[in-house]
Short mmCIF file of C-alpha atoms in Angstrom, two decimals:
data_model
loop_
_atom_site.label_atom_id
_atom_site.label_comp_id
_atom_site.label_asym_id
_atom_site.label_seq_id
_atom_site.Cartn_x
_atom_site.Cartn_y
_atom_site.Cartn_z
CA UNK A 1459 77.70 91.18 111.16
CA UNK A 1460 76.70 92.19 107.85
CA UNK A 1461 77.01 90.02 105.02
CA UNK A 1462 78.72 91.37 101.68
CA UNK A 1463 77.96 90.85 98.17
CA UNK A 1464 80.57 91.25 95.22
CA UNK A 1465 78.74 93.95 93.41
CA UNK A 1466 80.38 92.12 89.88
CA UNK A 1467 81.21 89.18 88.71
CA UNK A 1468 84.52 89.19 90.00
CA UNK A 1469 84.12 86.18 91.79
CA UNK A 1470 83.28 84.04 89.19
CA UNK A 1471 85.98 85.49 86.83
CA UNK A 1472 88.92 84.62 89.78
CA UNK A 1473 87.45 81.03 90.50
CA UNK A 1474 88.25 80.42 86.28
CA UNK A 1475 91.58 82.39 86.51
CA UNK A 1476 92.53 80.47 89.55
CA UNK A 1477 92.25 77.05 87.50
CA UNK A 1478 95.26 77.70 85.43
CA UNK A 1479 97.51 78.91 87.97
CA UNK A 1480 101.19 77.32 87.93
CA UNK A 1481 103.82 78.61 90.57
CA UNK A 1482 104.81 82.15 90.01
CA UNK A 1483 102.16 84.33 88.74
CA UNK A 1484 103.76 87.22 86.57
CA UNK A 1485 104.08 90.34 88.26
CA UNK A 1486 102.23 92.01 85.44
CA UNK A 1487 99.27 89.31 85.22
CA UNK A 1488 97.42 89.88 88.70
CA UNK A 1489 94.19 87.66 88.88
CA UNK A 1490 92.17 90.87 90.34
CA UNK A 1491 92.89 94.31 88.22
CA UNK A 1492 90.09 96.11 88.72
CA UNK A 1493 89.25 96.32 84.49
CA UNK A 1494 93.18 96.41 83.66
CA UNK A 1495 93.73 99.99 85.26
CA UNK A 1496 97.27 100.07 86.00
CA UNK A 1497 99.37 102.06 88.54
CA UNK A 1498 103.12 103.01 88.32
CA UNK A 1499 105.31 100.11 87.95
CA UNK A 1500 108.05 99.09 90.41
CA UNK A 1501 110.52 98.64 87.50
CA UNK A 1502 110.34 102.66 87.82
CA UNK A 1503 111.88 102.75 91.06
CA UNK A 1504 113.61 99.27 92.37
CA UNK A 1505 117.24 99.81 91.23
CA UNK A 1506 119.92 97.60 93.31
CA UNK A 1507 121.68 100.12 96.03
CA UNK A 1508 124.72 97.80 95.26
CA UNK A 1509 125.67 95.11 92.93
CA UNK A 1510 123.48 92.01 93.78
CA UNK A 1511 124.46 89.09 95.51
CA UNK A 1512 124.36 85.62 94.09
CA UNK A 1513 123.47 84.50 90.49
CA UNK A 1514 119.72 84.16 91.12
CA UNK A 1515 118.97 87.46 92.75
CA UNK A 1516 121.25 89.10 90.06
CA UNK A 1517 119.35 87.22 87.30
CA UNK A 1518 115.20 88.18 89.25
CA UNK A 1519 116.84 91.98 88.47
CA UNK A 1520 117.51 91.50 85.15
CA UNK A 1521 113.96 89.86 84.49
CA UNK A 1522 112.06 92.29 86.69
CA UNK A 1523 113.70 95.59 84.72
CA UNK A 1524 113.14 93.50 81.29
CA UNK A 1525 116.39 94.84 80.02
CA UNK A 1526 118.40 92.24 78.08
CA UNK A 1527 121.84 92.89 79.48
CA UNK A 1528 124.15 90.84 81.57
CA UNK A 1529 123.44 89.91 85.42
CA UNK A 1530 126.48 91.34 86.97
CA UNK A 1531 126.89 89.39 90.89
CA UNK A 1532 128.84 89.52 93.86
CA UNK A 1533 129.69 85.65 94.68
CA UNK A 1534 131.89 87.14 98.12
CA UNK A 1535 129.79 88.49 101.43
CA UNK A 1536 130.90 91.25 102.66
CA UNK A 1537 131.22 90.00 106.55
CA UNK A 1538 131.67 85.83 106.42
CA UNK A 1539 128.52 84.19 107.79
CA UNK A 1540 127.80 84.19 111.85
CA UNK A 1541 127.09 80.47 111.00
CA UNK A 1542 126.72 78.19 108.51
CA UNK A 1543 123.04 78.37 106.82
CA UNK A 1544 122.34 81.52 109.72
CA UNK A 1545 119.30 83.65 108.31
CA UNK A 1546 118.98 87.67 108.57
CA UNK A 1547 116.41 89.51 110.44
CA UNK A 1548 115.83 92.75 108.80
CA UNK A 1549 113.86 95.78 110.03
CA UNK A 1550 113.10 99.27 110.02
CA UNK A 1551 112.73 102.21 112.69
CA UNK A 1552 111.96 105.62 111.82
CA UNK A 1553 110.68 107.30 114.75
CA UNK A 1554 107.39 109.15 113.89
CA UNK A 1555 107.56 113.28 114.07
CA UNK A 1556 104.96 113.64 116.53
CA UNK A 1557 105.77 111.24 119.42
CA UNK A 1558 105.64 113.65 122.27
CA UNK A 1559 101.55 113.22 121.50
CA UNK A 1560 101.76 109.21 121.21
CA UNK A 1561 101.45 106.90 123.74
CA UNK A 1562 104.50 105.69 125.60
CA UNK A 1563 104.53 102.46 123.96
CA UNK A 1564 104.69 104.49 120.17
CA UNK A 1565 107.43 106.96 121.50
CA UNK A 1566 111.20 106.04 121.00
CA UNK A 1567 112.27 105.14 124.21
CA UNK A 1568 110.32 102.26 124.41
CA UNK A 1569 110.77 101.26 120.40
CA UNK A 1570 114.70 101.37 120.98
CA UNK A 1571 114.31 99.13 124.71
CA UNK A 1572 112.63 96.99 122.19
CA UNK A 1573 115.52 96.66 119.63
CA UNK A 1574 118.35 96.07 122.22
CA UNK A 1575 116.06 92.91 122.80
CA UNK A 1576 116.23 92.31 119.10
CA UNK A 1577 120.15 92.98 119.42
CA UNK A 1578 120.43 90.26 122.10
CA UNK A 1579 119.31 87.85 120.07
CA UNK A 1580 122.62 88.33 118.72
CA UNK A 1581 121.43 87.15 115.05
CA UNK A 1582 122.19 88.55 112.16
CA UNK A 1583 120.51 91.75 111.18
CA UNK A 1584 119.82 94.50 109.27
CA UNK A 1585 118.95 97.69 110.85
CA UNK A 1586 116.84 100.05 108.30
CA UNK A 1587 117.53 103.50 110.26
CA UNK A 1588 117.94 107.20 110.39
CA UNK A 1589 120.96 108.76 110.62
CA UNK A 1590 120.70 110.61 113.92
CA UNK A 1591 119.80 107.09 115.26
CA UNK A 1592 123.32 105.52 114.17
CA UNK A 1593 125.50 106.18 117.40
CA UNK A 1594 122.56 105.07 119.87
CA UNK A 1595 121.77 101.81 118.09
CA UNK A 1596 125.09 100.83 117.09
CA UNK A 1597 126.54 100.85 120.62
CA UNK A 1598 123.77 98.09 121.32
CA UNK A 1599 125.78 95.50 120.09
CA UNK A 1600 129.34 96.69 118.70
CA UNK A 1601 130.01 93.73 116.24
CA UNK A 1602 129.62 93.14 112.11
CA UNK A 1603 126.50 91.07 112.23
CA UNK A 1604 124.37 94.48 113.58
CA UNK A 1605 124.13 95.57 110.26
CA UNK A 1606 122.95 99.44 109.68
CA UNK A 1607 121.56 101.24 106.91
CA UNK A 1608 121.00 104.63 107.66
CA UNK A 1609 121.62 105.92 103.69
CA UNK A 1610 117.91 106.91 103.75
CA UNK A 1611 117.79 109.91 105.54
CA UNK A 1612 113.61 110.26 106.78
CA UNK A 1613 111.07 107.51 106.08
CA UNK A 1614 109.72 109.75 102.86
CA UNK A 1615 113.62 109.41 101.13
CA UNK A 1616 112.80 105.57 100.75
CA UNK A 1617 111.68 104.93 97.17
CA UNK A 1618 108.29 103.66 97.72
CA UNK A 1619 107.40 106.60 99.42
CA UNK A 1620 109.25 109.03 97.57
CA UNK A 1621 106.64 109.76 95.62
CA UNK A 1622 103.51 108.92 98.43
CA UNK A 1623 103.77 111.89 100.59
CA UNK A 1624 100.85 113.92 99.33
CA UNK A 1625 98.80 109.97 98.50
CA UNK A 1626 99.81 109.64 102.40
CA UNK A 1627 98.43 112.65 103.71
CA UNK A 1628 95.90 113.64 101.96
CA UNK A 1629 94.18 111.36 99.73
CA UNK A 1630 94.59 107.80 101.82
CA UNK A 1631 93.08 109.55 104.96
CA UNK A 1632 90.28 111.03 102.60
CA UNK A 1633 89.50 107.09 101.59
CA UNK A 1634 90.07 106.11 105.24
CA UNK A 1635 86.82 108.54 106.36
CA UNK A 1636 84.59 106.94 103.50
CA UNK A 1637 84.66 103.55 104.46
CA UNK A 1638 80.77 102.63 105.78
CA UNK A 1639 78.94 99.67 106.52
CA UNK A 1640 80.84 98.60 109.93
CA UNK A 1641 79.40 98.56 113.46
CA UNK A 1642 80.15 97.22 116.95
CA UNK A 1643 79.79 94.04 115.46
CA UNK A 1644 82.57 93.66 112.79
CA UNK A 1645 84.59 93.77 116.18
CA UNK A 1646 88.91 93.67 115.46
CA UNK A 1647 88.16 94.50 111.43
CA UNK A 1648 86.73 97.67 112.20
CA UNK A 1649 89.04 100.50 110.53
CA UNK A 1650 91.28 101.91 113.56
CA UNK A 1651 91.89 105.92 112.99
CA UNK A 1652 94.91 105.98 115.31
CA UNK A 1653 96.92 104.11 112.21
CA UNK A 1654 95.17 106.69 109.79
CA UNK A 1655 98.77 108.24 110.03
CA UNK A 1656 101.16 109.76 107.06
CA UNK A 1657 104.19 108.79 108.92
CA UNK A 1658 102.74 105.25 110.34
CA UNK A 1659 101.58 104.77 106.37
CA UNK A 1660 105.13 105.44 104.84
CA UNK A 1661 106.90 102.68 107.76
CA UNK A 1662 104.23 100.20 106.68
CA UNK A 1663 104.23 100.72 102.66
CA UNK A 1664 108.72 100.78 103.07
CA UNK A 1665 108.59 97.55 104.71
CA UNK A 1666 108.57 95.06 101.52
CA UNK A 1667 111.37 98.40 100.01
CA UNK A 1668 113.45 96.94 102.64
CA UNK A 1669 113.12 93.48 102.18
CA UNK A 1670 114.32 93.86 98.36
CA UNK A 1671 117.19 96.07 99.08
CA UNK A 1672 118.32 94.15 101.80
CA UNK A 1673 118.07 91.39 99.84
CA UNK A 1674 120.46 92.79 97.10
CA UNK A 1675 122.96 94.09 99.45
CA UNK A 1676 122.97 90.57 101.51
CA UNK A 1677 126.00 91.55 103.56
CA UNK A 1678 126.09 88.02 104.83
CA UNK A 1679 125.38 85.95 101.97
CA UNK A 1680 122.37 84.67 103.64
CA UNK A 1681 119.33 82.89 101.92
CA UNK A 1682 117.09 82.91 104.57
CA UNK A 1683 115.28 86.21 105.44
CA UNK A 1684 113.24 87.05 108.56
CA UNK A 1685 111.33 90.82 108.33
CA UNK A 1686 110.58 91.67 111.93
CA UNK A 1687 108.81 95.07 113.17
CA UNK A 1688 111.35 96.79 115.13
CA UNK A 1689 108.87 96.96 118.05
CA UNK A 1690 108.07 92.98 117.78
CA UNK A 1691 109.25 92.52 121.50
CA UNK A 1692 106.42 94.41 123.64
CA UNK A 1693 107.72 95.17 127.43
CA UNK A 1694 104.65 93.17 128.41
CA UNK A 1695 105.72 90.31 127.09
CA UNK A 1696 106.15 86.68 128.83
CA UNK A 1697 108.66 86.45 131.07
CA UNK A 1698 111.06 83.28 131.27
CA UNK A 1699 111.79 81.09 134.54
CA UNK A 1700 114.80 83.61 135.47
CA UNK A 1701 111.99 86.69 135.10
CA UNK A 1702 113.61 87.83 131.68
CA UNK A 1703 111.31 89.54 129.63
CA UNK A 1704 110.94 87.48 126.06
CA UNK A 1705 113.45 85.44 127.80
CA UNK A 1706 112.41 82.40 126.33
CA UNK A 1707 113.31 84.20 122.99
CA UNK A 1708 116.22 85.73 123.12
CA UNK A 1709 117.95 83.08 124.87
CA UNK A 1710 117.07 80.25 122.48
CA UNK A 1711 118.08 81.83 119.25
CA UNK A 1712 116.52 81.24 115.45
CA UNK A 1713 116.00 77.26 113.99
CA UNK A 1714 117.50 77.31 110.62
CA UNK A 1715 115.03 74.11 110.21
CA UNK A 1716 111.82 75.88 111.12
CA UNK A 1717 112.64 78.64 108.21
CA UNK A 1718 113.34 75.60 106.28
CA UNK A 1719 110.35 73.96 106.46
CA UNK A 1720 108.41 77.20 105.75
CA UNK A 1721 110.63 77.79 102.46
CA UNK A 1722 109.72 74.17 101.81
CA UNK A 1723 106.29 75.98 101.40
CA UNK A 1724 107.07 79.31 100.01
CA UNK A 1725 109.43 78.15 98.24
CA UNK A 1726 111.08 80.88 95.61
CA UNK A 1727 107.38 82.63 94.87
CA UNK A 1728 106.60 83.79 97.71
CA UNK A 1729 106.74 84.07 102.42
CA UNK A 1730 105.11 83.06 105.21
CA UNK A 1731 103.42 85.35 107.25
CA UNK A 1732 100.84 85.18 110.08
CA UNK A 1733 97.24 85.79 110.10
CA UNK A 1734 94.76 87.60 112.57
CA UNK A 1735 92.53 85.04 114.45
CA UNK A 1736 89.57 86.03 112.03
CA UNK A 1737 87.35 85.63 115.30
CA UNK A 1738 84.84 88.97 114.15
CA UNK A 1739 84.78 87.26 110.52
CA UNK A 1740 86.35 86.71 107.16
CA UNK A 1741 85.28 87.78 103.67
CA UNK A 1742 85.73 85.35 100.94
CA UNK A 1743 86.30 85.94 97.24
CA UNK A 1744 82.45 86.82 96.74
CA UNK A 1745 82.63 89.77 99.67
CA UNK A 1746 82.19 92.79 97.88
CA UNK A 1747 84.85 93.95 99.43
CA UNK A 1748 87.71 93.38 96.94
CA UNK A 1749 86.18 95.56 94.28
CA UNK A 1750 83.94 97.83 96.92
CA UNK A 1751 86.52 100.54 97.74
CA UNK A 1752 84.58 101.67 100.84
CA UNK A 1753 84.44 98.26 102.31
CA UNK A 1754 88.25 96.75 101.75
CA UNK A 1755 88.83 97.66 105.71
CA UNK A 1756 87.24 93.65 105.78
CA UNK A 1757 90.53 92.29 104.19
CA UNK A 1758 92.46 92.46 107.75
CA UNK A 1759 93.22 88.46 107.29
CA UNK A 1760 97.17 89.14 108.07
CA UNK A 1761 99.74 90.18 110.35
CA UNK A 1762 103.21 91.11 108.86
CA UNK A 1763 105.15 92.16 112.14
CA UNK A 1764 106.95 89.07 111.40
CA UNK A 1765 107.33 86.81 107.96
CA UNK A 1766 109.74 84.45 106.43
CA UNK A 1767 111.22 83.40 103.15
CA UNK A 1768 114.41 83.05 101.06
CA UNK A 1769 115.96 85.36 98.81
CA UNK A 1770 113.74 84.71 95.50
CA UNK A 1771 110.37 84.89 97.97
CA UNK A 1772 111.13 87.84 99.58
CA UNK A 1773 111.87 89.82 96.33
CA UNK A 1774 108.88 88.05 94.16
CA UNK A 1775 106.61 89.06 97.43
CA UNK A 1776 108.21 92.38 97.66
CA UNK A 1777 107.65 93.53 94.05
CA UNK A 1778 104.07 92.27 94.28
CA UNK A 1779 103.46 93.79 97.04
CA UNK A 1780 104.54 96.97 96.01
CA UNK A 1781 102.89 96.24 92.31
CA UNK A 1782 99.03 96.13 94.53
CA UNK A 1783 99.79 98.67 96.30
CA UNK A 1784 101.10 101.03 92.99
CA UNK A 1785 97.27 99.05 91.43
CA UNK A 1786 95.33 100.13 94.51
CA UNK A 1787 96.16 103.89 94.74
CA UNK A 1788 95.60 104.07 90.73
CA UNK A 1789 91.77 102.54 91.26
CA UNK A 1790 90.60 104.60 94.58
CA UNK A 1791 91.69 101.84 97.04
CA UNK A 1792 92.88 102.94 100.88
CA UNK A 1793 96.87 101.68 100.91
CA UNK A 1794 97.65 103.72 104.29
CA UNK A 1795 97.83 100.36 106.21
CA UNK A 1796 99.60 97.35 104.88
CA UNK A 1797 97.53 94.86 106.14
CA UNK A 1798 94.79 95.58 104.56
CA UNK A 1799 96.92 95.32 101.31
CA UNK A 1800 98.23 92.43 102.03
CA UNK A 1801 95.10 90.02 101.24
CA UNK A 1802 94.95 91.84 98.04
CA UNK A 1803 98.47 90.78 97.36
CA UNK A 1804 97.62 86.89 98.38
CA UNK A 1805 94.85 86.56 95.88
CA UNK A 1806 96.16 88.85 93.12
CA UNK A 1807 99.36 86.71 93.13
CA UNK A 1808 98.47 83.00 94.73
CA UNK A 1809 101.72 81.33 95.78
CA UNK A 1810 102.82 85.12 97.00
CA UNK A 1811 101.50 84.57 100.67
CA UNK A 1812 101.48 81.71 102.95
CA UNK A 1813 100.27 81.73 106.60
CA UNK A 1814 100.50 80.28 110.18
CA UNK A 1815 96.73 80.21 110.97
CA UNK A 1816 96.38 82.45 114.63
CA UNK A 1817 96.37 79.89 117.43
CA UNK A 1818 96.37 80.24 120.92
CA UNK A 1819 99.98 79.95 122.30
CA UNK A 1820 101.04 77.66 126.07
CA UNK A 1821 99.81 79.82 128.96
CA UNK A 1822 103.14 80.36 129.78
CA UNK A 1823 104.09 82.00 126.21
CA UNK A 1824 101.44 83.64 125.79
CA UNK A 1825 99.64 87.54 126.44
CA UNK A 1826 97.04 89.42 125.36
CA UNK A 1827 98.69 90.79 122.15
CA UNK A 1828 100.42 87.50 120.98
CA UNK A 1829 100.98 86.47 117.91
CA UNK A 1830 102.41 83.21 116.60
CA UNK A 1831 104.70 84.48 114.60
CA UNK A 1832 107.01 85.57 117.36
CA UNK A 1833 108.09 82.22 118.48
CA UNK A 1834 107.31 79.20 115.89
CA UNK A 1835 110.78 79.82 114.04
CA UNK A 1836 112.68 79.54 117.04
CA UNK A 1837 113.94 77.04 118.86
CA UNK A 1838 112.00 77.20 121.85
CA UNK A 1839 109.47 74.15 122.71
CA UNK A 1840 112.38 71.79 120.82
CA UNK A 1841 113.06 70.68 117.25
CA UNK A 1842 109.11 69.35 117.13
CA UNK A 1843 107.39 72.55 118.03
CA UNK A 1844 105.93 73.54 114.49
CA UNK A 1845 103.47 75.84 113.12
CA UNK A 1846 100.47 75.03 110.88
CA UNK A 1847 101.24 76.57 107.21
CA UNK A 1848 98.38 76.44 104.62
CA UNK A 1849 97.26 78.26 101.46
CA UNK A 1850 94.91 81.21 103.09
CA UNK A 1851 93.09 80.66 99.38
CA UNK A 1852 92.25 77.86 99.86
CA UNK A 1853 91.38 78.18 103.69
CA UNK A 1854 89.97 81.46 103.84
CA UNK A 1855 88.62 82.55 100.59
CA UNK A 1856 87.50 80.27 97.82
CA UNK A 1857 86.19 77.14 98.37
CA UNK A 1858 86.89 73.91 97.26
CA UNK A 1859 90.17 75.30 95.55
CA UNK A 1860 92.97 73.10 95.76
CA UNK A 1861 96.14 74.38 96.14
CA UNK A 1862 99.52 72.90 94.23
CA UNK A 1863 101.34 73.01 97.88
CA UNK A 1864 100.37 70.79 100.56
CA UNK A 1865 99.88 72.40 104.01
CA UNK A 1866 102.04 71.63 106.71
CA UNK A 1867 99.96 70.53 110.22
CA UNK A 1868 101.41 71.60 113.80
CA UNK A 1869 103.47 70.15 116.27
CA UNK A 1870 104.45 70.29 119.78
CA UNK A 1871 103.41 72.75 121.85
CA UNK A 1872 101.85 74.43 119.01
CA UNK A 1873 98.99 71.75 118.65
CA UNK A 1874 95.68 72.97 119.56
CA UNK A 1875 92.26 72.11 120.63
CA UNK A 1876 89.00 74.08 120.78
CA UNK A 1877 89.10 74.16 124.53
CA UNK A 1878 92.52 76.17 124.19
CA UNK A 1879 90.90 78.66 122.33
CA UNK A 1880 88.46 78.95 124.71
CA UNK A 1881 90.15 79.18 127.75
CA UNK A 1882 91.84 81.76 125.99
CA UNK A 1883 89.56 83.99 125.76
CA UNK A 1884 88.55 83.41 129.04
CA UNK A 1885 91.97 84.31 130.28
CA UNK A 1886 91.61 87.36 128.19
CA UNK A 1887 88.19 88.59 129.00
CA UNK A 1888 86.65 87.77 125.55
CA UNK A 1889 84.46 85.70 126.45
CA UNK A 1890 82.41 84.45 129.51
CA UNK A 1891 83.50 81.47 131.46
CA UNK A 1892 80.74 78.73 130.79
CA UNK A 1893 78.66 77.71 133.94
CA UNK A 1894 79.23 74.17 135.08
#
């Protein structure tokens, strides 16, 4: 694998800027700007569907649209908590327009088998939707806490892609063809064309949309927040004792506590989120990739099918988010996959992005497409089965920076030793069984 060099002194500049960092970095002070060019702002287009819940979200809108007028609230929920302290999932299916040429497992019928394994979960959650798709996913589970929103009527209609389509289409797939420099070698972070997709582009850029609006219509009252892709539950996924498919899952239900402890990390700035297992490499702040626009398909550090936070993380991540992304598009970067935004957001904004380091999960958990993320905030392996949570600055791009939050180790089944990586690749055919 090649080796990268920051072709400025970029680098050097962050490593200074990172010194005087102090919880929240200001939406419109981003420690990489590429010479101060500036994209559209997301003061332009994030106006509250309803009127916000809760003092503090109320009060984030005020600040964000830096009008001084009065935070008008809801204090009531619409439907009265499933639970005390329950959190909302949230996510978002829009089928894509040409799914008679996908494969089976990107066509509907298996996305909505999918949800109804979401719905028996039998959390709270919003359902981002069309409106053709209301009857069919409503009679999954026929009760107030299966939440749809089906007021955006295609995927473009959502307001951070409103004004994409052509960027979609045209120009990100132009940027997609001129990245160079990877090989056989670079492995998982080569560029994959099959997500080089308009449609697939607009689901991934409206997922932090989402977040915020479903955050500001809160229908629940909840302050706990859990973004899941709609098609998070593969059909080849483990199967419990009883042969259940994600049985484990669905029958154990969310742990307020494990959310807890991963706000206790995030706190209001930012979410947790989980990474890739960075076996084929990882750039750090002096890869030339951050200011290279041909080489940013390298920044594939993090998976955000599912991520965490309460309500002041998910809307300070969500703006930023959409604030890169807005940045990126107005300096020649490729935006048609979110994550390879999302390590653009982490060190633009640090305390915007924590993450559960990719570990290997129990045999029994685990298959070939596993990620962590699934299963550490439930409440299977017991109250003691924890993730790792860490600063990915400090652990995968600059270092020797020392980050204001302490990281949290694992616990339970979720501890791991190099001969559990091993084995498995082994059991996955990554790597060759060692002779004795």
């Amino acid at each position: 694998m090649g080796t990268y060099k920051n072709s400025f002194d970029q680098a050097s500049s962050y490593r200074e800027k990172l010194k005087h960092i102090q919880g929240l970095t200001p939406i419109d002070e981003p420690l990489i700007s590429w010479g101060g060019h500036r994209g559209r702002s997301p003061r332009e287009y994030l106006k509250p569907p309803v009127k916000p819940y809760g003092r503090g979200v109320a009060e984030w809108q005020t600040a964000l649209s830096g009008r001084p007028e009065e935070s008008r609230f809801r204090t009531i929920s619409q439907v009265p908590p499933l639970r005390p302290d329950a959190p909302t999932m949230v996510l978002i299916f829009y089928p894509r327009p040409d799914e008679d040429d996908a494969r089976p497992i990107h066509q509907s019928p298996s996305y909505l088998k999918r949800i109804e394994r979401i719905a028996q979960m039998g959390e709270q959650t919003i359902l981002y939707i069309p409106p053709e798709l209301t009857e069919t996913i409503r009679a999954m589970r026929p009760d107030p806490y299966w939440y749809i929103v089906d007021s955006y009527a295609t995927v473009w209609d959502i307001p951070t892609n409103n004004y994409q389509r052509d960027n979609f289409a045209n120009k990100q797939p132009g940027l997609f063809r001129e990245f160079d420099g990877h090989s056989d070698a670079d492995g998982e972070l080569r560029p994959v064309d099959r997500y080089n997709r308009a449609h697939h582009s607009a689901v991934c850029n409206a997922k932090a949309f989402i977040m915020y609006d479903a955050v500001m219509r809160n229908p629940f009252g909840s302050d706990r927040w859990m973004y899941v892709d709609a098609g998070f539950l593969f059909d080849d996924g483990p199967k419990d004792s009883d042969g259940m498919i994600w049985g484990d899952l669905i029958k154990s239900g969310i742990d307020n506590a494990k959310i807890d402890r991963a706000i206790s990390v995030s706190r209001d700035t930012g979410v947790v989120m989980g990474e890739y297992s960075h076996r084929d490499g990882c750039p750090d702040i002096d890869d030339e990739c951050w200011s290279n626009p041909r080489r940013t398909w390298r920044t594939r550090q993090f998976i955000a099918n599912v991520y965490v936070g309460n309500s002041l993380g998910m809307l300070n991540y969500s703006a930023r988010f959409m604030q890169t992304v807005d940045d990126m598009d107005a300096n020649g970067f490729y935006t048609g996959r979110e994550e390879l935004v999302i390590a653009f957001v982490a060190l633009r904004y640090p305390n915007s992005v924590f993450s559960i380091p990719w570990f290997p999960l129990p045999p029994r958990l685990d298959y070939r497409w596993q990620f962590p993320g699934k299963l550490v905030f439930s409440r299977v392996g017991g109250p003691e089965s924890v993730p790792p949570i860490v600063d990915p600055i400090a652990t995968l791009y600059v270092c020797g920076y020392l980050p204001s939050r302490q990281s949290l180790p694992a616990g339970g089944i979720y501890v791991t030793s190099p001969s559990d990586h091993y084995e498995w690749e082994v059991r996955h055919g990554l790597t060759m069984p060692k002779k004795d």
